[in-house]
Tab-separated table of C-alpha atoms in Angstrom:
chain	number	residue	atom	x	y	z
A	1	UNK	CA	8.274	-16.638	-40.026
A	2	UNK	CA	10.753	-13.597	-40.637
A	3	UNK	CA	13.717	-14.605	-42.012
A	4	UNK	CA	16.509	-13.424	-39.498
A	5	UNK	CA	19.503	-13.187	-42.142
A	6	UNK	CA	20.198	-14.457	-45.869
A	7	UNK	CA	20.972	-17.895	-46.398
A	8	UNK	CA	23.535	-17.470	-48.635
A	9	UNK	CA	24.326	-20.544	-51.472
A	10	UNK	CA	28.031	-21.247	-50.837
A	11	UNK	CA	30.289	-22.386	-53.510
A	12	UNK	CA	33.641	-23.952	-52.641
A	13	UNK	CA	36.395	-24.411	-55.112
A	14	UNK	CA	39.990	-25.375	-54.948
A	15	UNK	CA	42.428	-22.473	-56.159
A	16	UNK	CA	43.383	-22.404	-59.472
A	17	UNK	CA	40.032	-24.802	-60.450
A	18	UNK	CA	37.528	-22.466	-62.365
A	19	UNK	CA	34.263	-21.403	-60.767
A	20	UNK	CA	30.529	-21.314	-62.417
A	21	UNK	CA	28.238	-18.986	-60.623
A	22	UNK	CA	24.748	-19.380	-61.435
A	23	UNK	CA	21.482	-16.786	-61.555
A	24	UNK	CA	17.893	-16.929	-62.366
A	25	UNK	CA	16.383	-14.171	-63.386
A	26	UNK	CA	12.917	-13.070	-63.651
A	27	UNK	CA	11.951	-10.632	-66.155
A	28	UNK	CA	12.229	-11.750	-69.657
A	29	UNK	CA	11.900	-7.786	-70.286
A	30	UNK	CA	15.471	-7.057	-68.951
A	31	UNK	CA	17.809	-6.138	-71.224
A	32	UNK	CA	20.894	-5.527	-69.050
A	33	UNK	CA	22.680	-8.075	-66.769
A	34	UNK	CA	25.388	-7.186	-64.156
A	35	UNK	CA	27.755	-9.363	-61.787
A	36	UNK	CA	29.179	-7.526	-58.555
A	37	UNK	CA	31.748	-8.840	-56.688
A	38	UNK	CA	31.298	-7.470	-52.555
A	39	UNK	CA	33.832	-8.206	-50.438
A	40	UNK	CA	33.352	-7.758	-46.593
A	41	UNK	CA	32.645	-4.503	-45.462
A	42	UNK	CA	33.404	-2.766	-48.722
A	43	UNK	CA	30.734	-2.062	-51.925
A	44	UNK	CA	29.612	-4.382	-54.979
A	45	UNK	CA	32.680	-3.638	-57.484
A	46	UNK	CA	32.057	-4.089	-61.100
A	47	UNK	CA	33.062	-7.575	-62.620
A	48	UNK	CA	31.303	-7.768	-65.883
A	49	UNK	CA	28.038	-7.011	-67.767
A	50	UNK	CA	26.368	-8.547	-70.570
A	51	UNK	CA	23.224	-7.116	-73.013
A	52	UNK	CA	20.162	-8.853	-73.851
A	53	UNK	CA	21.084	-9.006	-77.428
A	54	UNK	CA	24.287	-11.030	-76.284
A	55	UNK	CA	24.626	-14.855	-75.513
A	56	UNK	CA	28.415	-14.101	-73.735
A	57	UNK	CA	31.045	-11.111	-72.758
A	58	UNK	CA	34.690	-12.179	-71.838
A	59	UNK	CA	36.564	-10.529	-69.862
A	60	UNK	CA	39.590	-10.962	-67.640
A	61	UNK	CA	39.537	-14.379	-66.359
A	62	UNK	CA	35.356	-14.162	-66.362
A	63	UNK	CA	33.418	-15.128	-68.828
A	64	UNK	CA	29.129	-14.555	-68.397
A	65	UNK	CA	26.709	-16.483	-70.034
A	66	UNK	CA	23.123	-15.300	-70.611
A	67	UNK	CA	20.278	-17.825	-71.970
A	68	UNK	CA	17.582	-15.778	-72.527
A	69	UNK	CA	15.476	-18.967	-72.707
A	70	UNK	CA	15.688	-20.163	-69.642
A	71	UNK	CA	16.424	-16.769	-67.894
A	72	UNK	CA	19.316	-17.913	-66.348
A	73	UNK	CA	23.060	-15.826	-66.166
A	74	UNK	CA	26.386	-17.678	-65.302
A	75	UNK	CA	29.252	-16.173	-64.308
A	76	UNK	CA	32.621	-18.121	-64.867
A	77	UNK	CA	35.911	-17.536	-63.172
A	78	UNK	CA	38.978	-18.866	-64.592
A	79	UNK	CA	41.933	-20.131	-62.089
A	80	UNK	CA	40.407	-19.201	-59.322
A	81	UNK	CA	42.308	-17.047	-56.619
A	82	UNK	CA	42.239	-16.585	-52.952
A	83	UNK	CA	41.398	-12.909	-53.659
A	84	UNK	CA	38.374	-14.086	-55.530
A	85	UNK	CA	36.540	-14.995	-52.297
A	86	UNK	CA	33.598	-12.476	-52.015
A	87	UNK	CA	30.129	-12.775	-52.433
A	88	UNK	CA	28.951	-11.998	-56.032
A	89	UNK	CA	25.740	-11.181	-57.104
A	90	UNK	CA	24.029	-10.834	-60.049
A	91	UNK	CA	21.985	-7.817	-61.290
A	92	UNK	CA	19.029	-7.545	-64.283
A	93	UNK	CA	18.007	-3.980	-65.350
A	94	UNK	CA	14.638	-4.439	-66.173
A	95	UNK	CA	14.489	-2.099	-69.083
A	96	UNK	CA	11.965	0.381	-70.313
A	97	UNK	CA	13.989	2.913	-69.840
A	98	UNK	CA	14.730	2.056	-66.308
A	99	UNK	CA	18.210	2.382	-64.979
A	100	UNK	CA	16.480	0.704	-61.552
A	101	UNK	CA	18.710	-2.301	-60.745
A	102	UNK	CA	17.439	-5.712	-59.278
A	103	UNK	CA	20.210	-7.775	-56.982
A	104	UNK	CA	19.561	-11.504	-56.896
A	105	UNK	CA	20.619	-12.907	-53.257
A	106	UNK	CA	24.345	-13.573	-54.018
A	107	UNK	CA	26.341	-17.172	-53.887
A	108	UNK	CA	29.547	-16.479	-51.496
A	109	UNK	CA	32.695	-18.085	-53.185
A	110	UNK	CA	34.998	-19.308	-50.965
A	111	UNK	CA	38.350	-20.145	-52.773
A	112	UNK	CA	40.449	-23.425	-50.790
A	113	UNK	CA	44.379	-22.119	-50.968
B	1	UNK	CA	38.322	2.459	-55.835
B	2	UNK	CA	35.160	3.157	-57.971
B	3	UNK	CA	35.646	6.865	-57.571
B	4	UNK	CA	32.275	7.019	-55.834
B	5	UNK	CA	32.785	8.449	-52.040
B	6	UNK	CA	30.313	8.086	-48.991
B	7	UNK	CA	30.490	9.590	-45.563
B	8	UNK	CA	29.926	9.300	-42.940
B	9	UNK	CA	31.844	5.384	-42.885
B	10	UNK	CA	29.553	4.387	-39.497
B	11	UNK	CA	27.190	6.072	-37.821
B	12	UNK	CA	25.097	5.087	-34.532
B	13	UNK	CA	22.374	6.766	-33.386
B	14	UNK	CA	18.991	5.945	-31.550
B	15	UNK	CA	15.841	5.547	-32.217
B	16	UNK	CA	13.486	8.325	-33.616
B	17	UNK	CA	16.593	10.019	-34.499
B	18	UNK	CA	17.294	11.808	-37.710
B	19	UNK	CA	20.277	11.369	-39.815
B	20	UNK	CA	21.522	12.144	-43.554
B	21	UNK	CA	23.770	10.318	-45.392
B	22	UNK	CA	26.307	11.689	-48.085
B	23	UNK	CA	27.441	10.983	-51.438
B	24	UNK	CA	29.825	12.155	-53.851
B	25	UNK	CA	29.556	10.418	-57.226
B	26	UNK	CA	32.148	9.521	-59.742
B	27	UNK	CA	33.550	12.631	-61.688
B	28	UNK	CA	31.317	13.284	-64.699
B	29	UNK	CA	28.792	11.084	-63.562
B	30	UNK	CA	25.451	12.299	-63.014
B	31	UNK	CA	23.031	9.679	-61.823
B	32	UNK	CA	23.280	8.859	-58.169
B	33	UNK	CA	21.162	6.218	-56.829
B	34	UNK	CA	20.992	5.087	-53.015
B	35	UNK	CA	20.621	1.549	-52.167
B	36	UNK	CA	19.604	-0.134	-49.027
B	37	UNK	CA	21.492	-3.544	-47.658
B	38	UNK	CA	20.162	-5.614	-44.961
B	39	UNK	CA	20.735	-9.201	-43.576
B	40	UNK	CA	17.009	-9.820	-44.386
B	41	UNK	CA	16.219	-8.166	-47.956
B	42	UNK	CA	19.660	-7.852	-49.687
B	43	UNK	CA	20.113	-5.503	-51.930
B	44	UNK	CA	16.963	-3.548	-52.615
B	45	UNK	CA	16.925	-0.036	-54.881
B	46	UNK	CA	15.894	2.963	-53.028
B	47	UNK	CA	15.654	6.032	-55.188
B	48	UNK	CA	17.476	7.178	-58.072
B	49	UNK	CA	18.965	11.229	-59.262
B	50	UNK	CA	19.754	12.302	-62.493
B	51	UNK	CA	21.661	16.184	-62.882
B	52	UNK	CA	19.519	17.201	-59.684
B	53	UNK	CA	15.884	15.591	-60.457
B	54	UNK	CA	14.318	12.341	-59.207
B	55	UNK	CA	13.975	9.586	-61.651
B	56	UNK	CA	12.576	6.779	-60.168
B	57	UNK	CA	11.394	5.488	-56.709
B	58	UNK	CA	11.979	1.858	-54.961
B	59	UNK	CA	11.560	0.440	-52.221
B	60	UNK	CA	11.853	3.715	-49.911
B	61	UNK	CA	9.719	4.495	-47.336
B	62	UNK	CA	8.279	7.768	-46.684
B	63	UNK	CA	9.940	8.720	-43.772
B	64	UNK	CA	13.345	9.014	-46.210
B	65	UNK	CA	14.125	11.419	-48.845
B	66	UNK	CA	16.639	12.438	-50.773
B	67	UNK	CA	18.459	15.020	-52.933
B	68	UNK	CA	20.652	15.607	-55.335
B	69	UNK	CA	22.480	18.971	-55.244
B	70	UNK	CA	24.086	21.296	-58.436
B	71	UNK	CA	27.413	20.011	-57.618
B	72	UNK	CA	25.631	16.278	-58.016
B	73	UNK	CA	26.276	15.551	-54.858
B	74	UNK	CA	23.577	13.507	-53.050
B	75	UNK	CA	22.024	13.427	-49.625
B	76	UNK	CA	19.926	10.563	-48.336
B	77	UNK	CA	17.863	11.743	-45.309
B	78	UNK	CA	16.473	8.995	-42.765
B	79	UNK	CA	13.876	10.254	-40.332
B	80	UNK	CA	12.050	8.611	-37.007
B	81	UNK	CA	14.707	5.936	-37.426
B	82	UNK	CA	13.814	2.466	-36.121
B	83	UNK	CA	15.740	-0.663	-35.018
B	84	UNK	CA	14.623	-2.296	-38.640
B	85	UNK	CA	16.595	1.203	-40.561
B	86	UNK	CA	19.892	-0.734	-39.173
B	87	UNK	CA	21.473	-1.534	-42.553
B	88	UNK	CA	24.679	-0.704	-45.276
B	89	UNK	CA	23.412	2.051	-47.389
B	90	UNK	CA	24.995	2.187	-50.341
B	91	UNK	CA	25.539	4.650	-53.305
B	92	UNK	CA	26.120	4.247	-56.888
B	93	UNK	CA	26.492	6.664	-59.430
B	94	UNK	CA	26.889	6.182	-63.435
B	95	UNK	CA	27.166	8.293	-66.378
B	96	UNK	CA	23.445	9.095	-66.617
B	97	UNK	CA	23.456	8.217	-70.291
B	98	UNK	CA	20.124	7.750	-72.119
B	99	UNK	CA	21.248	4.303	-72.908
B	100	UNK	CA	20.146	2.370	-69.696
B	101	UNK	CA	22.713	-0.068	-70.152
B	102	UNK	CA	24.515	2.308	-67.965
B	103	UNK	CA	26.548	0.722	-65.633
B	104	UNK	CA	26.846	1.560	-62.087
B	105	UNK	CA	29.618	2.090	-59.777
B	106	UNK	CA	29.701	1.796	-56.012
B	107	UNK	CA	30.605	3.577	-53.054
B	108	UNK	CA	31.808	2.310	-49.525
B	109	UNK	CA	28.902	2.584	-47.912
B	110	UNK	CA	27.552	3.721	-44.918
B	111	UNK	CA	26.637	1.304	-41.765
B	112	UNK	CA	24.138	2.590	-40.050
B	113	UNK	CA	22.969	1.093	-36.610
B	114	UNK	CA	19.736	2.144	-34.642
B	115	UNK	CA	19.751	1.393	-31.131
């Protein structure tokens, strides 16, 4: 039947534990990889990106992982904070000169204080 | 604050109603793309604007349409609206390099309900 709302995966962590968020992908023609953070009621902000030509991108306390192999992106989180809680989802630009933007479903984190 | 703005915030309206959407994009930027957000779907691509000219097509049905004006501003027209239109519809806007590693920033959003 129709699905009637997104089962979102749900990922618990203490605060200050790190976090792995996972992603499948499928197009092993995408060259570009995104994670958004989305808080409630605002828009997916920016976290970190990674190219196809790239294994893994640091940033501030995140740290994304691409195997290329398997087509699957990570997303780690370092010391996780209460103001980390969103959902995040990750994002594959399929390439070919596309700028077109694929979401996967998005894994809410919910940080414990 | 990505820089990207969207009005109106809410907006209600009934079926078979018309509405349009706004977006101003990030200084210098100019790609604009509208995305569409529903409990059912996600996040699914709608349509996409580079300096005033259509790029690519999504998931949009026919009775929307958009524009991008010489300012860069964008309008995202919804037409014959049904219950199903009731979503979060989203803009982004990036540089509009040729590169298209070119990331994308957000906006707000809009919430639009049908009733």
């Amino acid at each position: 039947g129709e699905n009637v709302g997104l089962h979102l995966p749900t990922l618990s962590v203490q605060e200050g534990d790190n976090s792995i968020i996972n992603c499948a992908y499928s197009n092993s023609a995408s060259d570009y990889f995104i994670w958004y953070k989305q808080e409630s009621g605002k828009g997916p902000q920016f976290i970190i990106d990674i190219r196809s030509n790239m294994d893994k991108r640091q940033g501030q306390r995140v740290t994304v992982l691409l195997n290329k192999t398997v087509k699957h992106l990570s997303l780690q989180i370092a010391a996780t904070q209460p103001g980390d809680s969103a959902v995040y989802f990750c994002a594959e630009n399929r390439g070919a000169g596309s700028y077109q933007l694929t979401f996967g479903k998005g894994t809410k984190l919910s940080v414990i204080p | 604050d990505s820089g990207v703005t969207q009005t109106p915030k809410h907006l209600i309206t009934a079926t078979g109603q018309r509405v349009t959407l706004r977006c101003s994009p990030r200084s210098g930027d100019l790609s604009v793309y509208w995305y569409q957000q529903s409990l059912d779907q996600g996040l699914q691509f709608l349509i996409h604007y580079y300096n005033g000219e259509e790029r690519a097509k999504g998931n949009i049905l026919e009775r929307f349409s958009a524009q991008q004006f010489p300012d860069l501003h964008s309008e995202l027209n919804l037409s014959s609206l049904e219950l199903g239109d009731s979503a979060l519809y989203f803009c982004a806007s990036s540089a509009g390099t040729s590169d298209s590693t070119d990331t994308q920033y957000f906006g707000p959003g809009t919430r639009l309900t049908v009733l």
